[in-house]
């Protein structure tokens, strides 16, 4: 069967793979923060924290200057230090593992499940040693990891679960909102993520101990609460730096944007889902394109739409197909280069071939544009371009 392609005019400009949605309410919210008394952490930061904690079904939320800082703080709160091992996935942004290095710990990479592309709990269990302190699962593309299996391992071996949910704000796992499942959960407020603050990050937790540690770490390790002081207070000016923290605070300007964006989260996720469904449908019968498999235990919030090419059926490689899509002004992307293949990790001694399934996925995957502000036309452009390039690359055509 040969498809006949109606000539479609080429896009005039590059369609990015992701971008923010900013409307007048966001602008008004930020402007009113600028006219207020606080520019740095003021009343809008705790307001945002209350709001996102409620949304994520957690007792506490602590906002940070970015998601990477939030992960660093979570590793600190979990007590990660030199000699400790933390197991994570290679199929993620480097920050999921870098946060362990910041604390002097050792990231250990467990391979992925070839269907969901999320960390494989059996691979995790094989890597647990006496030094293992925590697991950092990543809800890759917005699909929750196998969090029940990871919880069982954590309970069995006494580990802390820090979930990297940078892709998964608005997702659910066994009907529970992401943010309420793990010991600590991180969300990112980078502009390509579900909601943005320009830059920003959040940890949600139910633990009062973690909550206090996160607050302290975000603000230089400083404590002001009289009940928590180590020495007797000589006056109302007094505070103590009790641990080595950082300045990882979110500004009130950013929080104003985050508060306003959060009101739109449900609509954003719904729109992302509809676009993902349109892609699923469009590539259903295309043998050379594997659309993302979804477990029925979770409901993805669709940060990314990743297709896997069946390269055995194609006479062009992934890189060539990627390049041709880009030439058609479709801003495809690649998520991710397995973390340990980066030069910094190679120099630390992680061998190539460490996680075979992740490397195989990496060699055959492409991320298609997906963001709520895409028009139906944009979606059609992507579908058309992918069908065109893949059909031109098929090894044999049956007529
Ligand atoms: C975006 C992202 C981060 C880091 O978030 P920033 O806010 O950009 O620091 C961490 N992990 C994953 C998986 C991400 O996608």
mmCIF file of N, CA, C and O in Angstrom, residues 23-119:
data_model
loop_
_atom_site.group_PDB
_atom_site.id
_atom_site.type_symbol
_atom_site.label_atom_id
_atom_site.label_comp_id
_atom_site.label_asym_id
_atom_site.label_seq_id
_atom_site.Cartn_x
_atom_site.Cartn_y
_atom_site.Cartn_z
ATOM 1 N N UNK A 23 -0.445 33.554 29.606
ATOM 2 C CA UNK A 23 -1.574 34.395 29.216
ATOM 3 C C UNK A 23 -1.620 35.662 30.089
ATOM 4 O O UNK A 23 -0.755 35.871 30.950
ATOM 5 N N UNK A 24 -2.628 36.494 29.841
ATOM 6 C CA UNK A 24 -2.702 37.791 30.532
ATOM 7 C C UNK A 24 -2.806 37.648 32.043
ATOM 8 O O UNK A 24 -2.325 38.494 32.796
ATOM 9 N N UNK A 25 -3.458 36.572 32.502
ATOM 10 C CA UNK A 25 -3.577 36.380 33.960
ATOM 11 C C UNK A 25 -2.204 36.131 34.578
ATOM 12 O O UNK A 25 -1.931 36.568 35.700
ATOM 13 N N UNK A 26 -1.351 35.416 33.854
ATOM 14 C CA UNK A 26 0.021 35.205 34.342
ATOM 15 C C UNK A 26 0.763 36.544 34.419
ATOM 16 O O UNK A 26 1.452 36.830 35.397
ATOM 17 N N UNK A 27 0.599 37.343 33.369
ATOM 18 C CA UNK A 27 1.282 38.644 33.312
ATOM 19 C C UNK A 27 0.804 39.527 34.468
ATOM 20 O O UNK A 27 1.618 40.115 35.198
ATOM 21 N N UNK A 28 -0.511 39.570 34.677
ATOM 22 C CA UNK A 28 -1.072 40.386 35.770
ATOM 23 C C UNK A 28 -0.547 39.920 37.131
ATOM 24 O O UNK A 28 -0.244 40.731 38.002
ATOM 25 N N UNK A 29 -0.474 38.613 37.303
ATOM 26 C CA UNK A 29 -0.026 38.050 38.570
ATOM 27 C C UNK A 29 1.425 38.469 38.867
ATOM 28 O O UNK A 29 1.748 38.884 39.990
ATOM 29 N N UNK A 30 2.274 38.410 37.835
ATOM 30 C CA UNK A 30 3.685 38.786 38.019
ATOM 31 C C UNK A 30 3.814 40.290 38.259
ATOM 32 O O UNK A 30 4.566 40.731 39.138
ATOM 33 N N UNK A 31 3.043 41.077 37.513
ATOM 34 C CA UNK A 31 3.110 42.535 37.671
ATOM 35 C C UNK A 31 2.691 42.935 39.083
ATOM 36 O O UNK A 31 3.325 43.786 39.715
ATOM 37 N N UNK A 32 1.658 42.290 39.613
ATOM 38 C CA UNK A 32 1.231 42.684 40.958
ATOM 39 C C UNK A 32 2.286 42.263 41.992
ATOM 40 O O UNK A 32 2.467 42.954 43.001
ATOM 41 N N UNK A 33 3.001 41.183 41.737
ATOM 42 C CA UNK A 33 4.107 40.815 42.654
ATOM 43 C C UNK A 33 5.209 41.877 42.607
ATOM 44 O O UNK A 33 5.787 42.237 43.634
ATOM 45 N N UNK A 34 5.474 42.380 41.406
ATOM 46 C CA UNK A 34 6.515 43.419 41.260
ATOM 47 C C UNK A 34 6.146 44.700 41.997
ATOM 48 O O UNK A 34 7.018 45.429 42.467
ATOM 49 N N UNK A 35 4.840 44.964 42.110
ATOM 50 C CA UNK A 35 4.388 46.179 42.809
ATOM 51 C C UNK A 35 4.291 45.967 44.311
ATOM 52 O O UNK A 35 4.028 46.904 45.051
ATOM 53 N N UNK A 36 4.477 44.714 44.758
ATOM 54 C CA UNK A 36 4.333 44.391 46.177
ATOM 55 C C UNK A 36 5.591 44.688 46.971
ATOM 56 O O UNK A 36 6.551 45.266 46.452
ATOM 57 N N UNK A 37 5.604 44.287 48.231
ATOM 58 C CA UNK A 37 6.714 44.595 49.124
ATOM 59 C C UNK A 37 7.874 43.614 48.998
ATOM 60 O O UNK A 37 8.989 43.908 49.371
ATOM 61 N N UNK A 38 7.590 42.441 48.502
ATOM 62 C CA UNK A 38 8.619 41.395 48.481
ATOM 63 C C UNK A 38 8.985 41.040 47.048
ATOM 64 O O UNK A 38 8.110 40.805 46.234
ATOM 65 N N UNK A 39 10.243 41.000 46.778
ATOM 66 C CA UNK A 39 10.653 40.454 45.491
ATOM 67 C C UNK A 39 11.229 39.060 45.692
ATOM 68 O O UNK A 39 10.951 38.139 44.947
ATOM 69 N N UNK A 40 12.045 38.912 46.732
ATOM 70 C CA UNK A 40 12.515 37.573 47.055
ATOM 71 C C UNK A 40 11.417 36.851 47.844
ATOM 72 O O UNK A 40 10.268 37.265 47.830
ATOM 73 N N UNK A 41 11.767 35.764 48.512
ATOM 74 C CA UNK A 41 10.755 34.933 49.169
ATOM 75 C C UNK A 41 9.873 35.753 50.113
ATOM 76 O O UNK A 41 10.337 36.240 51.140
ATOM 77 N N UNK A 42 8.608 35.899 49.726
ATOM 78 C CA UNK A 42 7.631 36.613 50.536
ATOM 79 C C UNK A 42 6.405 35.735 50.702
ATOM 80 O O UNK A 42 6.534 34.518 50.771
ATOM 81 N N UNK A 43 5.212 36.337 50.717
ATOM 82 C CA UNK A 43 3.998 35.538 50.971
ATOM 83 C C UNK A 43 3.595 34.624 49.817
ATOM 84 O O UNK A 43 2.869 33.660 50.026
ATOM 85 N N UNK A 44 4.052 34.926 48.589
ATOM 86 C CA UNK A 44 3.597 34.126 47.451
ATOM 87 C C UNK A 44 4.258 32.752 47.393
ATOM 88 O O UNK A 44 3.692 31.812 46.843
ATOM 89 N N UNK A 45 5.458 32.658 47.976
ATOM 90 C CA UNK A 45 6.121 31.347 47.984
ATOM 91 C C UNK A 45 5.324 30.354 48.842
ATOM 92 O O UNK A 45 4.952 29.282 48.342
ATOM 93 N N UNK A 46 5.014 30.685 50.111
ATOM 94 C CA UNK A 46 4.177 29.734 50.873
ATOM 95 C C UNK A 46 2.780 29.536 50.270
ATOM 96 O O UNK A 46 2.223 28.438 50.369
ATOM 97 N N UNK A 47 2.252 30.554 49.615
ATOM 98 C CA UNK A 47 0.942 30.368 48.964
ATOM 99 C C UNK A 47 1.044 29.311 47.862
ATOM 100 O O UNK A 47 0.214 28.404 47.753
ATOM 101 N N UNK A 48 2.099 29.439 47.059
ATOM 102 C CA UNK A 48 2.319 28.436 46.008
ATOM 103 C C UNK A 48 2.550 27.055 46.617
ATOM 104 O O UNK A 48 2.025 26.046 46.130
ATOM 105 N N UNK A 49 3.320 27.014 47.694
ATOM 106 C CA UNK A 49 3.612 25.719 48.330
ATOM 107 C C UNK A 49 2.333 25.051 48.841
ATOM 108 O O UNK A 49 2.143 23.848 48.658
ATOM 109 N N UNK A 50 1.445 25.829 49.460
ATOM 110 C CA UNK A 50 0.174 25.256 49.943
ATOM 111 C C UNK A 50 -0.644 24.718 48.779
ATOM 112 O O UNK A 50 -1.219 23.647 48.830
ATOM 113 N N UNK A 51 -0.652 25.507 47.706
ATOM 114 C CA UNK A 51 -1.472 25.149 46.550
ATOM 115 C C UNK A 51 -0.966 23.889 45.845
ATOM 116 O O UNK A 51 -1.754 23.012 45.483
ATOM 117 N N UNK A 52 0.330 23.796 45.669
ATOM 118 C CA UNK A 52 0.843 22.623 44.936
ATOM 119 C C UNK A 52 0.837 21.384 45.834
ATOM 120 O O UNK A 52 0.625 20.272 45.351
ATOM 121 N N UNK A 53 1.009 21.587 47.154
ATOM 122 C CA UNK A 53 0.905 20.440 48.072
ATOM 123 C C UNK A 53 -0.504 19.860 48.004
ATOM 124 O O UNK A 53 -0.687 18.637 47.938
ATOM 125 N N UNK A 54 -1.506 20.739 47.990
ATOM 126 C CA UNK A 54 -2.902 20.268 47.914
ATOM 127 C C UNK A 54 -3.133 19.531 46.599
ATOM 128 O O UNK A 54 -3.740 18.459 46.559
ATOM 129 N N UNK A 55 -2.621 20.090 45.535
ATOM 130 C CA UNK A 55 -2.798 19.482 44.207
ATOM 131 C C UNK A 55 -2.133 18.108 44.136
ATOM 132 O O UNK A 55 -2.655 17.186 43.513
ATOM 133 N N UNK A 56 -0.960 18.002 44.765
ATOM 134 C CA UNK A 56 -0.189 16.756 44.691
ATOM 135 C C UNK A 56 -0.556 15.787 45.816
ATOM 136 O O UNK A 56 0.001 14.695 45.900
ATOM 137 N N UNK A 57 -1.462 16.188 46.681
ATOM 138 C CA UNK A 57 -1.901 15.289 47.741
ATOM 139 C C UNK A 57 -0.855 15.046 48.817
ATOM 140 O O UNK A 57 -0.811 13.980 49.430
ATOM 141 N N UNK A 58 0.000 16.049 49.068
ATOM 142 C CA UNK A 58 1.059 15.898 50.071
ATOM 143 C C UNK A 58 0.835 16.875 51.224
ATOM 144 O O UNK A 58 0.169 17.900 51.062
ATOM 145 N N UNK A 59 1.402 16.562 52.391
ATOM 146 C CA UNK A 59 1.273 17.476 53.534
ATOM 147 C C UNK A 59 2.078 18.745 53.309
ATOM 148 O O UNK A 59 1.648 19.839 53.644
ATOM 149 N N UNK A 60 3.302 18.582 52.787
ATOM 150 C CA UNK A 60 4.199 19.726 52.642
ATOM 151 C C UNK A 60 4.709 19.856 51.209
ATOM 152 O O UNK A 60 4.872 18.860 50.508
ATOM 153 N N UNK A 61 4.999 21.098 50.833
ATOM 154 C CA UNK A 61 5.754 21.355 49.605
ATOM 155 C C UNK A 61 6.773 22.432 49.930
ATOM 156 O O UNK A 61 6.480 23.370 50.682
ATOM 157 N N UNK A 62 7.979 22.291 49.404
ATOM 158 C CA UNK A 62 9.020 23.309 49.569
ATOM 159 C C UNK A 62 9.496 23.715 48.178
ATOM 160 O O UNK A 62 9.883 22.853 47.375
ATOM 161 N N UNK A 63 9.433 25.020 47.907
ATOM 162 C CA UNK A 63 9.817 25.524 46.583
ATOM 163 C C UNK A 63 11.299 25.876 46.560
ATOM 164 O O UNK A 63 11.856 26.341 47.563
ATOM 165 N N UNK A 64 11.921 25.673 45.420
ATOM 166 C CA UNK A 64 13.350 25.962 45.236
ATOM 167 C C UNK A 64 13.556 26.786 43.969
ATOM 168 O O UNK A 64 12.658 26.911 43.140
ATOM 169 N N UNK A 65 14.782 27.284 43.829
ATOM 170 C CA UNK A 65 15.109 28.131 42.683
ATOM 171 C C UNK A 65 15.064 27.365 41.360
ATOM 172 O O UNK A 65 14.904 27.965 40.299
ATOM 173 N N UNK A 66 15.199 26.052 41.401
ATOM 174 C CA UNK A 66 15.040 25.208 40.207
ATOM 175 C C UNK A 66 14.905 23.753 40.650
ATOM 176 O O UNK A 66 15.120 23.432 41.831
ATOM 177 N N UNK A 67 14.567 22.897 39.706
ATOM 178 C CA UNK A 67 14.336 21.495 40.035
ATOM 179 C C UNK A 67 15.607 20.772 40.459
ATOM 180 O O UNK A 67 15.574 19.868 41.302
ATOM 181 N N UNK A 68 16.725 21.180 39.877
ATOM 182 C CA UNK A 68 18.006 20.558 40.220
ATOM 183 C C UNK A 68 18.378 20.862 41.667
ATOM 184 O O UNK A 68 18.824 19.968 42.410
ATOM 185 N N UNK A 69 18.169 22.112 42.095
ATOM 186 C CA UNK A 69 18.401 22.491 43.496
ATOM 187 C C UNK A 69 17.478 21.686 44.413
ATOM 188 O O UNK A 69 17.883 21.247 45.503
ATOM 189 N N UNK A 70 16.241 21.471 43.965
ATOM 190 C CA UNK A 70 15.276 20.697 44.756
ATOM 191 C C UNK A 70 15.768 19.258 44.934
ATOM 192 O O UNK A 70 15.688 18.689 46.033
ATOM 193 N N UNK A 71 16.299 18.674 43.869
ATOM 194 C CA UNK A 71 16.842 17.306 43.964
ATOM 195 C C UNK A 71 18.049 17.263 44.893
ATOM 196 O O UNK A 71 18.209 16.320 45.682
ATOM 197 N N UNK A 72 18.897 18.280 44.792
ATOM 198 C CA UNK A 72 20.063 18.364 45.688
ATOM 199 C C UNK A 72 19.596 18.394 47.144
ATOM 200 O O UNK A 72 20.102 17.660 47.996
ATOM 201 N N UNK A 73 18.592 19.237 47.416
ATOM 202 C CA UNK A 73 18.065 19.355 48.780
ATOM 203 C C UNK A 73 17.470 18.029 49.258
ATOM 204 O O UNK A 73 17.639 17.647 50.423
ATOM 205 N N UNK A 74 16.788 17.320 48.359
ATOM 206 C CA UNK A 74 16.190 16.035 48.740
ATOM 207 C C UNK A 74 17.280 15.027 49.104
ATOM 208 O O UNK A 74 17.130 14.259 50.063
ATOM 209 N N UNK A 75 18.390 15.044 48.351
ATOM 210 C CA UNK A 75 19.500 14.139 48.673
ATOM 211 C C UNK A 75 20.104 14.498 50.030
ATOM 212 O O UNK A 75 20.460 13.619 50.817
ATOM 213 N N UNK A 76 20.196 15.801 50.306
ATOM 214 C CA UNK A 76 20.676 16.242 51.623
ATOM 215 C C UNK A 76 19.725 15.755 52.725
ATOM 216 O O UNK A 76 20.150 15.167 53.722
ATOM 217 N N UNK A 77 18.430 15.989 52.524
ATOM 218 C CA UNK A 77 17.442 15.611 53.548
ATOM 219 C C UNK A 77 17.444 14.096 53.774
ATOM 220 O O UNK A 77 17.214 13.628 54.893
ATOM 221 N N UNK A 78 17.726 13.335 52.705
ATOM 222 C CA UNK A 78 17.758 11.879 52.824
ATOM 223 C C UNK A 78 19.051 11.391 53.479
ATOM 224 O O UNK A 78 19.213 10.204 53.724
ATOM 225 N N UNK A 79 19.965 12.329 53.731
ATOM 226 C CA UNK A 79 21.207 11.974 54.407
ATOM 227 C C UNK A 79 22.251 11.342 53.508
ATOM 228 O O UNK A 79 23.148 10.647 53.979
ATOM 229 N N UNK A 80 22.144 11.570 52.205
ATOM 230 C CA UNK A 80 23.139 11.020 51.277
ATOM 231 C C UNK A 80 24.484 11.699 51.506
ATOM 232 O O UNK A 80 24.556 12.935 51.571
ATOM 233 N N UNK A 81 25.517 10.907 51.613
ATOM 234 C CA UNK A 81 26.863 11.453 51.816
ATOM 235 C C UNK A 81 27.905 10.557 51.171
ATOM 236 O O UNK A 81 27.563 9.563 50.521
ATOM 237 N N UNK A 82 29.191 10.902 51.352
ATOM 238 C CA UNK A 82 30.264 10.098 50.761
ATOM 239 C C UNK A 82 30.152 8.629 51.164
ATOM 240 O O UNK A 82 29.860 8.319 52.320
ATOM 241 N N UNK A 83 30.334 7.764 50.177
ATOM 242 C CA UNK A 83 30.246 6.324 50.445
ATOM 243 C C UNK A 83 28.862 5.742 50.190
ATOM 244 O O UNK A 83 28.713 4.529 50.072
ATOM 245 N N UNK A 84 27.860 6.594 50.135
ATOM 246 C CA UNK A 84 26.493 6.108 49.912
ATOM 247 C C UNK A 84 26.224 5.918 48.426
ATOM 248 O O UNK A 84 26.686 6.705 47.594
ATOM 249 N N UNK A 85 25.470 4.888 48.120
ATOM 250 C CA UNK A 85 25.069 4.635 46.737
ATOM 251 C C UNK A 85 23.586 4.937 46.567
ATOM 252 O O UNK A 85 22.775 4.668 47.457
ATOM 253 N N UNK A 86 23.258 5.528 45.436
ATOM 254 C CA UNK A 86 21.869 5.846 45.117
ATOM 255 C C UNK A 86 21.582 5.315 43.712
ATOM 256 O O UNK A 86 22.332 5.608 42.774
ATOM 257 N N UNK A 87 20.516 4.530 43.596
ATOM 258 C CA UNK A 87 20.223 3.885 42.308
ATOM 259 C C UNK A 87 19.226 4.728 41.515
ATOM 260 O O UNK A 87 18.182 5.129 42.044
ATOM 261 N N UNK A 88 19.584 5.002 40.272
ATOM 262 C CA UNK A 88 18.687 5.766 39.402
ATOM 263 C C UNK A 88 18.760 5.208 37.986
ATOM 264 O O UNK A 88 19.483 4.250 37.708
ATOM 265 N N UNK A 89 17.976 5.819 37.098
ATOM 266 C CA UNK A 89 17.911 5.379 35.707
ATOM 267 C C UNK A 89 18.871 6.195 34.844
ATOM 268 O O UNK A 89 19.083 7.378 35.115
ATOM 269 N N UNK A 90 19.429 5.593 33.806
ATOM 270 C CA UNK A 90 20.243 6.393 32.887
ATOM 271 C C UNK A 90 19.389 7.167 31.887
ATOM 272 O O UNK A 90 19.893 8.095 31.252
ATOM 273 N N UNK A 91 18.103 6.775 31.743
ATOM 274 C CA UNK A 91 17.246 7.395 30.726
ATOM 275 C C UNK A 91 16.571 8.621 31.341
ATOM 276 O O UNK A 91 15.377 8.632 31.634
ATOM 277 N N UNK A 92 17.376 9.664 31.581
ATOM 278 C CA UNK A 92 16.900 10.864 32.265
ATOM 279 C C UNK A 92 17.850 12.015 31.989
ATOM 280 O O UNK A 92 18.919 11.838 31.418
ATOM 281 N N UNK A 93 17.429 13.189 32.429
ATOM 282 C CA UNK A 93 18.302 14.353 32.399
ATOM 283 C C UNK A 93 19.372 14.177 33.489
ATOM 284 O O UNK A 93 19.104 13.594 34.545
ATOM 285 N N UNK A 94 20.566 14.681 33.224
ATOM 286 C CA UNK A 94 21.709 14.437 34.107
ATOM 287 C C UNK A 94 21.448 14.826 35.567
ATOM 288 O O UNK A 94 22.015 14.217 36.494
ATOM 289 N N UNK A 95 20.560 15.794 35.789
ATOM 290 C CA UNK A 95 20.319 16.274 37.157
ATOM 291 C C UNK A 95 19.855 15.174 38.106
ATOM 292 O O UNK A 95 20.134 15.239 39.311
ATOM 293 N N UNK A 96 19.169 14.146 37.576
ATOM 294 C CA UNK A 96 18.681 13.047 38.428
ATOM 295 C C UNK A 96 19.831 12.310 39.107
ATOM 296 O O UNK A 96 19.648 11.719 40.171
ATOM 297 N N UNK A 97 20.992 12.304 38.458
ATOM 298 C CA UNK A 97 22.166 11.638 39.036
ATOM 299 C C UNK A 97 23.148 12.646 39.631
ATOM 300 O O UNK A 97 23.792 12.369 40.646
ATOM 301 N N UNK A 98 23.237 13.831 39.020
ATOM 302 C CA UNK A 98 24.170 14.853 39.518
ATOM 303 C C UNK A 98 23.918 15.191 40.985
ATOM 304 O O UNK A 98 24.850 15.477 41.740
ATOM 305 N N UNK A 99 22.643 15.175 41.393
ATOM 306 C CA UNK A 99 22.296 15.535 42.770
ATOM 307 C C UNK A 99 22.974 14.604 43.775
ATOM 308 O O UNK A 99 23.270 15.011 44.900
ATOM 309 N N UNK A 100 23.213 13.371 43.368
ATOM 310 C CA UNK A 100 23.903 12.415 44.240
ATOM 311 C C UNK A 100 25.390 12.801 44.328
ATOM 312 O O UNK A 100 25.977 12.803 45.421
ATOM 313 N N UNK A 101 25.965 13.169 43.190
ATOM 314 C CA UNK A 101 27.381 13.597 43.162
ATOM 315 C C UNK A 101 27.586 14.844 44.024
ATOM 316 O O UNK A 101 28.593 14.978 44.714
ATOM 317 N N UNK A 102 26.617 15.779 43.978
ATOM 318 C CA UNK A 102 26.747 17.016 44.771
ATOM 319 C C UNK A 102 26.973 16.698 46.252
ATOM 320 O O UNK A 102 27.645 17.438 46.959
ATOM 321 N N UNK A 103 26.325 15.599 46.707
ATOM 322 C CA UNK A 103 26.404 15.218 48.116
ATOM 323 C C UNK A 103 27.574 14.273 48.392
ATOM 324 O O UNK A 103 27.689 13.750 49.505
ATOM 325 N N UNK A 104 28.387 14.032 47.371
ATOM 326 C CA UNK A 104 29.539 13.143 47.565
ATOM 327 C C UNK A 104 29.180 11.673 47.452
ATOM 328 O O UNK A 104 30.016 10.811 47.725
ATOM 329 N N UNK A 105 27.938 11.372 47.081
ATOM 330 C CA UNK A 105 27.511 9.977 46.943
ATOM 331 C C UNK A 105 27.822 9.429 45.553
ATOM 332 O O UNK A 105 28.364 10.135 44.702
ATOM 333 N N UNK A 106 27.472 8.170 45.345
ATOM 334 C CA UNK A 106 27.765 7.491 44.087
ATOM 335 C C UNK A 106 26.470 7.089 43.383
ATOM 336 O O UNK A 106 25.718 6.265 43.911
ATOM 337 N N UNK A 107 26.207 7.670 42.200
ATOM 338 C CA UNK A 107 25.044 7.208 41.443
ATOM 339 C C UNK A 107 25.316 5.823 40.845
ATOM 340 O O UNK A 107 26.420 5.564 40.358
ATOM 341 N N UNK A 108 24.319 4.959 40.934
ATOM 342 C CA UNK A 108 24.403 3.612 40.358
ATOM 343 C C UNK A 108 23.256 3.510 39.363
ATOM 344 O O UNK A 108 22.111 3.829 39.703
ATOM 345 N N UNK A 109 23.571 3.109 38.124
ATOM 346 C CA UNK A 109 22.539 3.124 37.085
ATOM 347 C C UNK A 109 21.944 1.742 36.861
ATOM 348 O O UNK A 109 22.671 0.785 36.571
ATOM 349 N N UNK A 110 20.625 1.656 37.008
ATOM 350 C CA UNK A 110 19.898 0.410 36.742
ATOM 351 C C UNK A 110 19.208 0.550 35.386
ATOM 352 O O UNK A 110 18.684 1.616 35.055
ATOM 353 N N UNK A 111 19.194 -0.516 34.618
ATOM 354 C CA UNK A 111 18.643 -0.452 33.263
ATOM 355 C C UNK A 111 17.122 -0.285 33.301
ATOM 356 O O UNK A 111 16.476 -0.460 34.334
ATOM 357 N N UNK A 112 16.579 0.060 32.133
ATOM 358 C CA UNK A 112 15.147 0.361 32.014
ATOM 359 C C UNK A 112 14.347 -0.876 31.611
ATOM 360 O O UNK A 112 14.891 -1.853 31.106
ATOM 361 N N UNK A 113 13.061 -0.790 31.825
ATOM 362 C CA UNK A 113 12.097 -1.753 31.294
ATOM 363 C C UNK A 113 11.909 -1.402 29.816
ATOM 364 O O UNK A 113 11.679 -0.241 29.497
ATOM 365 N N UNK A 114 12.020 -2.404 28.926
ATOM 366 C CA UNK A 114 12.020 -2.044 27.498
ATOM 367 C C UNK A 114 10.652 -1.600 26.997
ATOM 368 O O UNK A 114 10.559 -1.020 25.925
ATOM 369 N N UNK A 115 9.604 -1.870 27.767
ATOM 370 C CA UNK A 115 8.284 -1.435 27.294
ATOM 371 C C UNK A 115 7.960 -0.010 27.759
ATOM 372 O O UNK A 115 7.512 0.823 26.991
ATOM 373 N N UNK A 116 8.164 0.277 29.043
ATOM 374 C CA UNK A 116 7.765 1.588 29.581
ATOM 375 C C UNK A 116 8.900 2.612 29.519
ATOM 376 O O UNK A 116 8.652 3.801 29.678
ATOM 377 N N UNK A 117 10.136 2.123 29.364
ATOM 378 C CA UNK A 117 11.351 2.950 29.381
ATOM 379 C C UNK A 117 11.647 3.502 30.778
ATOM 380 O O UNK A 117 12.567 4.295 30.962
ATOM 381 N N UNK A 118 10.868 3.083 31.770
ATOM 382 C CA UNK A 118 11.138 3.481 33.157
ATOM 383 C C UNK A 118 12.087 2.481 33.807
ATOM 384 O O UNK A 118 12.269 1.356 33.316
ATOM 385 N N UNK A 119 12.670 2.872 34.936
ATOM 386 C CA UNK A 119 13.633 2.024 35.637
ATOM 387 C C UNK A 119 12.991 0.666 35.960
ATOM 388 O O UNK A 119 11.813 0.609 36.362
#
